[in-house]
Coordinates of C-alpha atoms and ligand atoms in Angstrom, one line a residue:
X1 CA -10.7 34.5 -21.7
X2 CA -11.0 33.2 -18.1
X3 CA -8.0 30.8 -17.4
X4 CA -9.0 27.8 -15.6
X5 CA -7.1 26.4 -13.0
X6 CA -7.4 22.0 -12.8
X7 CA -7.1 20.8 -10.0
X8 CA -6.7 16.9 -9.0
X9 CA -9.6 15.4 -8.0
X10 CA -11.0 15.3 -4.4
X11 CA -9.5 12.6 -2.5
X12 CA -6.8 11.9 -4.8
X13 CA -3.3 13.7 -5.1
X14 CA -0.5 13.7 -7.1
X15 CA 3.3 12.2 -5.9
X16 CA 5.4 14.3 -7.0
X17 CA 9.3 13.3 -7.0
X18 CA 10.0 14.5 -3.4
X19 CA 7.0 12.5 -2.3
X20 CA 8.0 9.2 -4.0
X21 CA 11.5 8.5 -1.9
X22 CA 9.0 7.7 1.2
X23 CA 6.9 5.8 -1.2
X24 CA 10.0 3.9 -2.9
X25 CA 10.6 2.5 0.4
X26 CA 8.0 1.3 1.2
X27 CA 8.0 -0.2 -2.4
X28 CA 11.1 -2.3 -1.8
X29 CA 10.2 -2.8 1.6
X30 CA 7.0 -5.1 0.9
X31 CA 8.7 -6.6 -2.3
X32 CA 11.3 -7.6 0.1
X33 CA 9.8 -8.7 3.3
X34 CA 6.8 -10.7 0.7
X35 CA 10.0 -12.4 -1.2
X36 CA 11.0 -13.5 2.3
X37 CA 8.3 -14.7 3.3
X38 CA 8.0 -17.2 -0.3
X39 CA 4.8 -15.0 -1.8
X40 CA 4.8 -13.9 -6.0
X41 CA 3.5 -11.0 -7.2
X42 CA 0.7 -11.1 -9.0
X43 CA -1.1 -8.1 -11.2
X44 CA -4.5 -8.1 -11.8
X45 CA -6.2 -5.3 -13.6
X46 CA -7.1 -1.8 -11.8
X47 CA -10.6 -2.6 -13.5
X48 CA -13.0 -5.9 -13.1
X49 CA -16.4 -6.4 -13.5
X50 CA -18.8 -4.8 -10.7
X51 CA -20.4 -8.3 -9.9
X52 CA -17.2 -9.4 -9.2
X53 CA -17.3 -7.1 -5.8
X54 CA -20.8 -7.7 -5.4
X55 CA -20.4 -11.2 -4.8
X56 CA -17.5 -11.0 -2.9
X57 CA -17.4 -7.8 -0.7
X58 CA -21.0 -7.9 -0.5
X59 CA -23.9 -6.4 -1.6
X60 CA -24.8 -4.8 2.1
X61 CA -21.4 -3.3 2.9
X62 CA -19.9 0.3 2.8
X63 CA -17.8 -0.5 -0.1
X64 CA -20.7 -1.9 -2.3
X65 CA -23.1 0.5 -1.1
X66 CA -22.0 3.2 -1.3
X67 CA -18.1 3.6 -2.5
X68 CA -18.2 2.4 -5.9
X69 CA -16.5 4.3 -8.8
X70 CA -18.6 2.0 -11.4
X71 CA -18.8 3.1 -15.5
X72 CA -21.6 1.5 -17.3
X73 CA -20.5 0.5 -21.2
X74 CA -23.3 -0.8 -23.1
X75 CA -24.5 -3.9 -21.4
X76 CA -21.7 -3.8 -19.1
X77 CA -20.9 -2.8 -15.8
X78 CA -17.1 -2.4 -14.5
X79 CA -15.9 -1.4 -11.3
X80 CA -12.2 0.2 -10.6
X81 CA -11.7 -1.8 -7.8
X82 CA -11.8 -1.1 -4.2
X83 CA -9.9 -3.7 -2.7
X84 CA -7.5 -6.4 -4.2
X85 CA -8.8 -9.5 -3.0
X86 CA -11.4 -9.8 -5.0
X87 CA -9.5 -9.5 -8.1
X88 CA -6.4 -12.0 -7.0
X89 CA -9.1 -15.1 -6.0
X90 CA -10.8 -14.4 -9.8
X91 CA -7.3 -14.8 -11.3
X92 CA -6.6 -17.8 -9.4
X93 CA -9.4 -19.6 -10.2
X94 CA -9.1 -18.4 -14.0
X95 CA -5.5 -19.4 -13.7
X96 CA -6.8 -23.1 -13.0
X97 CA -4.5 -23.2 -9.8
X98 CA -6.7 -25.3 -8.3
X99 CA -5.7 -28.1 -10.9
X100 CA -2.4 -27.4 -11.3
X101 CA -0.7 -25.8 -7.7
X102 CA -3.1 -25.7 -5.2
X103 CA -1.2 -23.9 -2.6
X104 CA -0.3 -20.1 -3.9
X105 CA 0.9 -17.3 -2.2
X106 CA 1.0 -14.1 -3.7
X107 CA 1.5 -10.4 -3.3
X108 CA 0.0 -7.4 -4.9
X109 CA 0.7 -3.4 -4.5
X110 CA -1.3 -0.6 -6.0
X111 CA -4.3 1.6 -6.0
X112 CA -7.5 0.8 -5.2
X113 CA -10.6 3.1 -5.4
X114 CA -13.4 3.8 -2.7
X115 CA -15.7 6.6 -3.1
X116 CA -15.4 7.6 0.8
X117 CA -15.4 11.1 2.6
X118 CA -11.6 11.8 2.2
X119 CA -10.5 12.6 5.6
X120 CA -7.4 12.3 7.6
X121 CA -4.9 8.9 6.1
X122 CA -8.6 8.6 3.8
X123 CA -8.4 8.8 -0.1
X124 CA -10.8 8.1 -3.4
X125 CA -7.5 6.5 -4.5
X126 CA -4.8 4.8 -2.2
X127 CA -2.2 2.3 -2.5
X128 CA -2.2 -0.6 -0.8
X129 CA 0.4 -3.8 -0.4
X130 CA -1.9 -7.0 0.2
X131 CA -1.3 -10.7 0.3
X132 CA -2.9 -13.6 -0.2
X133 CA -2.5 -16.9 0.4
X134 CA -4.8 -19.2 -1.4
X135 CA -5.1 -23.3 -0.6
X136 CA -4.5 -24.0 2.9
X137 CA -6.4 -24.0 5.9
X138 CA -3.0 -24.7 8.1
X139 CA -3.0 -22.4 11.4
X140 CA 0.6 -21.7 10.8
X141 CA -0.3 -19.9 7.7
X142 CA -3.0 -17.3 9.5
X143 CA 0.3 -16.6 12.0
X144 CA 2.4 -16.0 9.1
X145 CA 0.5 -13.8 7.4
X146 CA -0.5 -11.8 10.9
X147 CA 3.6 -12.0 11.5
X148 CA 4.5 -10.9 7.5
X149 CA 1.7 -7.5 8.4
X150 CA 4.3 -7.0 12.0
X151 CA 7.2 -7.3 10.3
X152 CA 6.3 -4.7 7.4
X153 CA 5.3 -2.0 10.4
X154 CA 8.8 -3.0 12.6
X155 CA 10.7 -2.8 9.9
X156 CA 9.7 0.6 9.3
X157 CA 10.6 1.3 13.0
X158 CA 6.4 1.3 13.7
X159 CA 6.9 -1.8 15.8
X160 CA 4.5 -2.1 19.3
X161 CA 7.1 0.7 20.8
X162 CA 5.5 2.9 18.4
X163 CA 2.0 2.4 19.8
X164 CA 1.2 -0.3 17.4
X165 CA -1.7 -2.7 18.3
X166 CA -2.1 -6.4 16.6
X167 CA -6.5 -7.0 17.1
X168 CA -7.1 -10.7 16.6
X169 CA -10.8 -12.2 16.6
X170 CA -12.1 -15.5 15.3
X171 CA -15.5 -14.8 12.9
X172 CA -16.4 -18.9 12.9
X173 CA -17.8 -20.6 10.0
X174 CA -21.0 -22.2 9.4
X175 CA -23.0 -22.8 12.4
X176 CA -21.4 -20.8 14.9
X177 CA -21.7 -17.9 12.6
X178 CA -25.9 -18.7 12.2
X179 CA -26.0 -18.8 15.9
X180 CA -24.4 -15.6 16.3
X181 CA -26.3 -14.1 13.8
X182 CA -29.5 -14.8 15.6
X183 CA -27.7 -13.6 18.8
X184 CA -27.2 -10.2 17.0
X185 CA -30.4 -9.8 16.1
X186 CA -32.4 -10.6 19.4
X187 CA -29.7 -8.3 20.9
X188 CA -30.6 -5.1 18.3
X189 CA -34.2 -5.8 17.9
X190 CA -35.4 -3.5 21.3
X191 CA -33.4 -0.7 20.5
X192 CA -33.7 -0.5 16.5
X193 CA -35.2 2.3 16.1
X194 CA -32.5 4.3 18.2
X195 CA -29.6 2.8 15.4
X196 CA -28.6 4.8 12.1
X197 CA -31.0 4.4 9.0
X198 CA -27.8 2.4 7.7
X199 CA -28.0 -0.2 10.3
X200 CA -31.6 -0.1 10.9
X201 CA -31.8 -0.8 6.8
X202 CA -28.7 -3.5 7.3
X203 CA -31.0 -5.1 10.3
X204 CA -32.7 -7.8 7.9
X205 CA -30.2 -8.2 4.8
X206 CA -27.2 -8.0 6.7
X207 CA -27.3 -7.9 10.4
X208 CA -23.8 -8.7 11.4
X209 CA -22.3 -5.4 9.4
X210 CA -24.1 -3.4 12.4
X211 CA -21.4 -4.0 14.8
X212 CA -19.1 -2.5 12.1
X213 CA -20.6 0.8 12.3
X214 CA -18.6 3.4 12.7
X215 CA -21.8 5.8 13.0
X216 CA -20.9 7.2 17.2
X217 CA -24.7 6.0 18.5
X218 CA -24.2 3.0 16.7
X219 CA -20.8 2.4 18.6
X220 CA -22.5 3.3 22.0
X221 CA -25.7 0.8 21.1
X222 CA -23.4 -2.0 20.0
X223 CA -22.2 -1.9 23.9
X224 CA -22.7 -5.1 25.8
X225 CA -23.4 -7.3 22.0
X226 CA -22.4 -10.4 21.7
X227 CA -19.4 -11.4 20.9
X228 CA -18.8 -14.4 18.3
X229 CA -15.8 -15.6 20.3
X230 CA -18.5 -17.1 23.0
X231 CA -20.3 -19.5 20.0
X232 CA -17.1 -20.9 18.3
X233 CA -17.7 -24.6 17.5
X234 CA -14.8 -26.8 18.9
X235 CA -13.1 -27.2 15.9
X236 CA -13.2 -23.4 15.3
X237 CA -11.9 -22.6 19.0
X238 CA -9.1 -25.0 18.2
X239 CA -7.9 -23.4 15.6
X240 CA -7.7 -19.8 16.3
X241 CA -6.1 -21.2 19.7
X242 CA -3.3 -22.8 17.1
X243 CA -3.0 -19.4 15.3
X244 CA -2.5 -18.3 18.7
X245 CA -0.3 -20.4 19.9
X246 CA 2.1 -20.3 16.6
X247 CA 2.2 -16.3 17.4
X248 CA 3.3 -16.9 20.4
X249 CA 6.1 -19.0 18.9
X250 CA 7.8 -16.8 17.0
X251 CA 7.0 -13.9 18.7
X252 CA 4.2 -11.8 17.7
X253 CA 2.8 -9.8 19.9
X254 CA -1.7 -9.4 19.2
X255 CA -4.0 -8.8 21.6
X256 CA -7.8 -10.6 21.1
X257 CA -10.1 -8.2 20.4
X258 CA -13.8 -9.9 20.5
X259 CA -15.4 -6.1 18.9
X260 CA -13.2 -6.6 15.9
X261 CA -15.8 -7.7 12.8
X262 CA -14.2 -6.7 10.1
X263 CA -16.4 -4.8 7.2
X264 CA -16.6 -7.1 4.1
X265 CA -18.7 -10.0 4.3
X266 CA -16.3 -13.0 3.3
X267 CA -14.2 -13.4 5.9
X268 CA -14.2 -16.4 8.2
X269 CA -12.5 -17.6 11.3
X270 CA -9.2 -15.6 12.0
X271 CA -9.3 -11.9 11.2
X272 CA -6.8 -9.3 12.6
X273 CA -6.6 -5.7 12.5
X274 CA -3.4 -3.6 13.1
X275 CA -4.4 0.0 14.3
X276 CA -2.3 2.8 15.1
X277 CA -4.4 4.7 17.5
X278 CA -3.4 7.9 17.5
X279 CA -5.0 8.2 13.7
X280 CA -8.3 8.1 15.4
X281 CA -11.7 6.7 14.6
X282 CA -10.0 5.3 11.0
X283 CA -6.4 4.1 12.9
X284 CA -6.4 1.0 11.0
X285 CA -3.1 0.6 9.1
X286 CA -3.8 -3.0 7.7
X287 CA -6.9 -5.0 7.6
X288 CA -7.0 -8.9 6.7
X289 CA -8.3 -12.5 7.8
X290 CA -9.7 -16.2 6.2
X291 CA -12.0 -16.0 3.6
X292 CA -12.1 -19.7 3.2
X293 CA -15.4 -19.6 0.8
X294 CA -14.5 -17.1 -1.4
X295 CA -12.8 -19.0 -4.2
X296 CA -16.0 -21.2 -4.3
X297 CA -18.4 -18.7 -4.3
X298 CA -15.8 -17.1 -7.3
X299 CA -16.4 -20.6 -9.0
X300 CA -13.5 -22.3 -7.9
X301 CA -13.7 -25.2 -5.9
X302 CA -13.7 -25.6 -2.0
X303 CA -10.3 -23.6 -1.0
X304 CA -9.5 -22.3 2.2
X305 CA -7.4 -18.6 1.9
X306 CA -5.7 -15.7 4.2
X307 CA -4.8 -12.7 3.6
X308 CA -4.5 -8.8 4.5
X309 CA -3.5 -5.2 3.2
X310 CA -1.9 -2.1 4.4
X311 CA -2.7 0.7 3.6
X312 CA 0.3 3.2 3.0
X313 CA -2.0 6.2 3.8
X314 CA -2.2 5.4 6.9
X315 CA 1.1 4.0 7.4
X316 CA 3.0 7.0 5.7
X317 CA 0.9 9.4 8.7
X318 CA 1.6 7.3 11.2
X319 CA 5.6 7.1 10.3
X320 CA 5.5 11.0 9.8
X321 CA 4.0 11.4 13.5
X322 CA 6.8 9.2 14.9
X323 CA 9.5 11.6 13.0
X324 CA 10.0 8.3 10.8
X325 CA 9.7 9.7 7.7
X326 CA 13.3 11.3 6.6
X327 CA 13.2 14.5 4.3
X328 CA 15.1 13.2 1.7
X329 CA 15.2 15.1 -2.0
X330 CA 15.2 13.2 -4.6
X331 CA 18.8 12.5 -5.4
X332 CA 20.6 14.5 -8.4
X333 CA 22.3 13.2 -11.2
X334 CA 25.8 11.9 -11.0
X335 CA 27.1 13.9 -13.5
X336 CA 26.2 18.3 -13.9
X337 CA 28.1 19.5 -17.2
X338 CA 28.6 22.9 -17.4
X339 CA 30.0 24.9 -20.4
X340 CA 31.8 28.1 -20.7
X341 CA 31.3 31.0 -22.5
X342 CA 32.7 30.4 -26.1
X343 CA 31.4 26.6 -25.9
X344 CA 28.3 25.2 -28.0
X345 CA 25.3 24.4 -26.5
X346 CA 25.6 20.9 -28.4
X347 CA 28.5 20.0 -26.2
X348 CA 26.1 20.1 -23.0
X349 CA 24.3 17.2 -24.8
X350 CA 27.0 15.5 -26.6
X351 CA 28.6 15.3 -22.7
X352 CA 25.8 14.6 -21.3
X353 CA 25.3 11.5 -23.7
X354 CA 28.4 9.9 -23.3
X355 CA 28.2 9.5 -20.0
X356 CA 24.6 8.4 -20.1
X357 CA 25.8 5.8 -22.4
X358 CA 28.3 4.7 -20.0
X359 CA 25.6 4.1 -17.2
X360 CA 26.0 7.2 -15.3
X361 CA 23.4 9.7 -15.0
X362 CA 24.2 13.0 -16.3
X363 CA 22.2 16.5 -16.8
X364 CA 23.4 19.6 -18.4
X365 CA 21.8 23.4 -18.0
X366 CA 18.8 24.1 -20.6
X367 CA 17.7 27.2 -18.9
X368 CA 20.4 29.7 -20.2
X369 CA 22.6 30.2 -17.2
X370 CA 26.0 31.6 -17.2
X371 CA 28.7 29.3 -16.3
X372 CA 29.0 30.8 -12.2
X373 CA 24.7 29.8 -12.2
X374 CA 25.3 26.7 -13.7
X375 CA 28.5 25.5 -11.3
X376 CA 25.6 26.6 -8.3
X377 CA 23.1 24.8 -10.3
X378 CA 25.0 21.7 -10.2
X379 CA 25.4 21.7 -6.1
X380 CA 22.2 22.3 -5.7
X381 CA 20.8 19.2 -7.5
X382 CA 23.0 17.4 -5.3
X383 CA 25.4 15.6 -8.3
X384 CA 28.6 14.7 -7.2
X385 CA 30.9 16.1 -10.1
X386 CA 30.7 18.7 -12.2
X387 CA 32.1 18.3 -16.0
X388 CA 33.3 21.5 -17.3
X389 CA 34.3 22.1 -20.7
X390 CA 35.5 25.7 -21.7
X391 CA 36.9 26.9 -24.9
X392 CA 40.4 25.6 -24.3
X393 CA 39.3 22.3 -22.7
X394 CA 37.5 22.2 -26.6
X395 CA 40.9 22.9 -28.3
X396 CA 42.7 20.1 -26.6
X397 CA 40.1 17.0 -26.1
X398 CA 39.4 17.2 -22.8
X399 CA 37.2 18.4 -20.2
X400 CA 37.6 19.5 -16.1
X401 CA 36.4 17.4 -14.0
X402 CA 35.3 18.6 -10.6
X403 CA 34.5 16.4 -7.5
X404 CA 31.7 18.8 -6.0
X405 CA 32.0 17.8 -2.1
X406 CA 36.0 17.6 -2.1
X407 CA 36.2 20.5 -4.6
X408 CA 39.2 18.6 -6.2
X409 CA 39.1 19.7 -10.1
X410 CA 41.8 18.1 -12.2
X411 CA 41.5 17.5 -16.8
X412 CA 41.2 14.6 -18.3
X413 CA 40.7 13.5 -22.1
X414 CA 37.2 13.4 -23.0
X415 CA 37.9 9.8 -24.3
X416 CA 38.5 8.9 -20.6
X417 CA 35.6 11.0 -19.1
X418 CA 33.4 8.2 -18.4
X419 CA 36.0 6.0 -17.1
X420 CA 37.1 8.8 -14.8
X421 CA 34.0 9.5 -13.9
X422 CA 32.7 6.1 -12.6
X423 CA 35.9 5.8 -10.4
X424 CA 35.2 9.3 -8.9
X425 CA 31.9 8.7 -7.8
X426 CA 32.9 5.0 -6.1
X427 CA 35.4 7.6 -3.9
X428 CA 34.0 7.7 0.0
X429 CA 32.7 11.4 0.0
X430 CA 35.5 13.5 2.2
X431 CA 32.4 14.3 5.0
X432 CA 31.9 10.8 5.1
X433 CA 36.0 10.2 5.9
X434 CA 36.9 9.3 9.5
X435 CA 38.9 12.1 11.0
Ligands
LIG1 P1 -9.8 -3.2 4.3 O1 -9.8 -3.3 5.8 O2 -11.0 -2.7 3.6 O3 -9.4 -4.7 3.8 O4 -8.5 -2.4 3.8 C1 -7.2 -2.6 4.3 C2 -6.5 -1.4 4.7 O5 -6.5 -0.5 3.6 C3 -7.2 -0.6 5.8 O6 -6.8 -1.0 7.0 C4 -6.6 0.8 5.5 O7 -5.3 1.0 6.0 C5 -6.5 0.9 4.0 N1 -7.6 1.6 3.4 C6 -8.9 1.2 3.2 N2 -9.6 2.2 2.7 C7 -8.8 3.2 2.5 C8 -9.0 4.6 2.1 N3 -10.1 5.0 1.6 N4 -7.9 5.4 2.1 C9 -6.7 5.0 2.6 N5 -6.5 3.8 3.0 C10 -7.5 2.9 3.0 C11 -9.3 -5.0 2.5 O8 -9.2 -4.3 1.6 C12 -9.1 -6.5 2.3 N6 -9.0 -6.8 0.8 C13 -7.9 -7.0 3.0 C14 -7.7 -8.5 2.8 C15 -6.8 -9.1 2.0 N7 -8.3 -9.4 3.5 C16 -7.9 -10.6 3.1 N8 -7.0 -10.4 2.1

C-alpha cells in the first residue's frame, strides 16, 4: 500500500520547540508592555458568526470578499475569524460594559485566519497581538496606542534605527468622509475602465477601498487622488493635530502619510500603519486606527474606540533580517539521570520523579543507550547536572551527582538529592565566573 505523506496545510506551519523561544518572547513581550500600558486581556473565541465580520470589516473588502475560511452548519454560518476586532467590540457590548465601565482597555494575542496568497511574512493562519481601547474619544489615547505599537518594535531592538516607519493619516467622520467620497469618485470615473475588475466592481459599492489596492496599475492610477487630509472638518483637523501633538510629547516619532487608507471599512479619524520596508509591497508590521461607530453598529451604543495589531509574521522576518532573532535551542532539563550497567531501568524514573516532585525538571534515557551515550546525551540537551546512579551508588543510598559545565562530580544520599540539586543549579556557571 502506498504510504502517504500529510503535509500541513498551505499557508499554515507548524512551531516546533526551536521555533517557539522567538515566539515566547514576543509572548511576554506584549503581555508586558500591554500590562504597562493599564490594558486586560481578553479571549474571545477563534470562531464567531460570519455576519459578525460582514458588518464590521465590510462586505466590499479583501477580507470579506474573498479571505474567508466560513463552515456552513445547518442554518448557520460561522467564520474563524480574520481579524480580532471584530470579536473584542461583540464581547464588550455583550459584556454590558457600556453600563457598567465604559472605558475598557484590553489586549488580545492569537491566530487569526485569511484565506490570502501565502507569500513572504503572509499566512492562512498568523498570530497577531492587538489592542483595543473601547469608550473614549480623548486624543491622548490615539497617541498611546500609536506609542504602545513603537514601544513593542523598540523593544525588540526594531526601533526607527532599524528602518522602522510610524504612517499617520486622519480618515474623518461624517461629512468630511461624504465629501471625500464624491472626490474619489469624480477623480476615478475617466479612467475606470483602465482599473482592476476588483476596483472597477468596488467603484459603486465601495469606492474608497480603491485607493487600497494593492493591484500595481491600480497603485499607478491612484497617483495624484485626493487625499482626505485636505476635507477634514475643523473639529476633525483639531484632533488628529492633538494626536499629533501628544506624539510629539513623549516622543514618538510618525511621519503623516495622506496615501495611507487602511483596508477595512470601520475606521475613522486617526489610523496608523508601521511598515518595515524592506518586506516589500506587504511591509506592514502592525495595522490600527478609530473605529468610533463600530460598537454601535455591533448594537452597543454610541462609543468612540482605538486600537491596532501586529502581526508577528512580519515582525519575526523583519527581526531575523536585522540579525535580531538569537538561535537559541530550547533549553534542557535541569536534571539528566543516567544509570549504569547493573542498575534498573525503574530507577531512571523513580530519579527522575523525585526531583520532578521537588520542582526541578528532570529527564532520564528511554532510548537504550549505554551509560558513556547517555553521559553525551545529557550535554547535549544542555542540562546542568547529571545524576548518576551505578550499582554501588544502589547499595549504599546514594547517587553521583555531576555539575556538567564545571565537571565537579561528588555522592550524596539520595534522600538529599533534591536539596543538592536545587543548590547546584543556583551556582554561577564557571564560564560565566569573572577571571
Ligand atoms: P490589519 O491591517 O488587517 O488590521 O492587520 C494588522 C496586521 O496583521 C498587519 O499589519 C500584518 O502585520 C498582520 N497580518 C494581516 N494579515 C496577515 C497575514 N495574512 N499573514 C500575516 N500577517 C498578517 C487588523 O487586523 C485590525 N483588526 C487592526 C485593528 C485593531 N484596528 C483597530 N484595532
Amino acid at each position: 500500500m502506498e504510504r502517504k505523506i500529510y503535509r500541513v496545510v498551505r499557508g499554515m506551519r507548524d512551531l516546533l520547540p526551536k521555533d517557539l523561544v522567538a515566539w515566547r518572547r514576543l509572548e511576554a513581550h506584549a503581555a508586558d508592555l500591554a500590562r504597562r500600558f493599564g490594558y486586560q486581556e481578553i479571549r474571545p473565541p477563534l470562531l464567531e458568526e460570519t455576519e459578525l465580520f460582514r458588518r464590521s470589516v465590510g462586505e466590499v473588502t479583501d477580507i470579506v470578499e474573498k479571505e474567508m475560511f466560513t463552515v456552513e452548519r445547518g442554518e448557520h454560518s460561522f467564520t474563524l475569524r480574520p481579524e480580532g476586532t471584530a470579536g473584542v467590540v461583540r464581547a464588550y457590548v455583550e459584556a454590558g460594559f457600556a453600563k457598567t465601565a465604559p472605558l475598557q482597555k484590553l489586549w488580545y494575542l492569537g491566530p487569526m485566519f485569511r484565506y490570502e496568497r501565502p507569500q513572504k511574512g503572509r499566512e492562512r493562519q498568523f498570530t497577531q497581538f492587538g489592542v483595543e481601547c473601547i469608550g473614549s474619544l480623548d486624543p491622548r489615547l490615539d497617541a498611546e496606542c500609536i506609542a504602545l505599537a513603537v514601544r513593542f518594535f523598540e523593544g525588540l531592538g526594531l526601533g526607527a534605527a532599524g528602518g522602522l516607519e510610524v504612517r499617520i493619516n486622519s480618515m474623518g467622520d461624517g461629512d468630511d468622509r461624504d465629501r471625500f467620497r464624491e472626490a474619489v469618485r469624480a477623480f476615478v470615473a475617466p479612467k475606470l475602465a483602465q482599473y482592476s475588475e476588483d476596483s472597477q466592481r468596488r467603484f459603486e459599492r465601495n469606492v474608497l477601498r480603491i485607493l487600497d489596492s494593492k493591484d500595481p496599475r491600480d497603485i499607478e492610477l491612484n497617483r495624484g487622488a485626493p487625499q482626505l487630509i485636505d476635507f477634514l472638518s475643523d473639529e476633525n483637523r483639531e484632533h488628529f493635530d492633538k494626536v499629533k501633538g501628544c506624539l510629539g510629547a513623549i516622543d514618538v516619532k510618525v511621519v503623516v502619510d495622506p496615501t495611507v487608507v487602511r483596508g477595512l471599512d470601520y475606521y475613522t479619524r486617526t489610523i496608523f500603519e508601521v511598515h518595515y520596508p524592506a518586506l516589500g509591497a506587504r511591509s506592514a508590521l502592525c495595522g490600527g486606527g478609530r473605529y468610533d461607530h463600530l460598537v454601535e453598529q455591533l448594537g452597543g451604543p454610541s462609543v468612540p474606540a482605538v486600537g491596532f495589531a501586529i502581526g508577528f509574521s512580519g515582525t519575526l522576518l523583519a527581526l531575523q533580517e536585522l540579525g535580531l532573532l538569537a538561535d537559541d535551542e530550547p533549553t534542557g532539563p535541569d536534571v539528566h539521570v543516567v544509570l549504569a550497567d547493573g542498575v534498573t531501568e525503574l530507577e531512571g524514573l523513580l530519579l527522575a520523579d523525585q526531583l520532578r516532585q521537588a520542582g526541578l525538571s528532570a529527564a532520564f534515557d528511554a532510548e537504550g543507550r549505554r551509560m558513556k551515550a547517555q553521559m553525551k546525551n545529557a550535554v547535549r540537551s544542555g542540562a546542568r547536572l547529571a545524576v548518576i546512579l551505578g550499582p554501588e551508588e544502589l547499595e549504599r543510598g546514594e547517587v553521583q551527582i555531576k555539575d556538567l559545565l564545571s565537571a565537579e562530580q561528588s555522592a550524596v544520599p539520595r534522600a538529599q538529592l533534591p536539596e543538592r540539586a536545587r543548590f547546584l543549579l543556583a551556582q554561577v556557571p564557571p564560564t560565566q565566573v569573572a577571571p
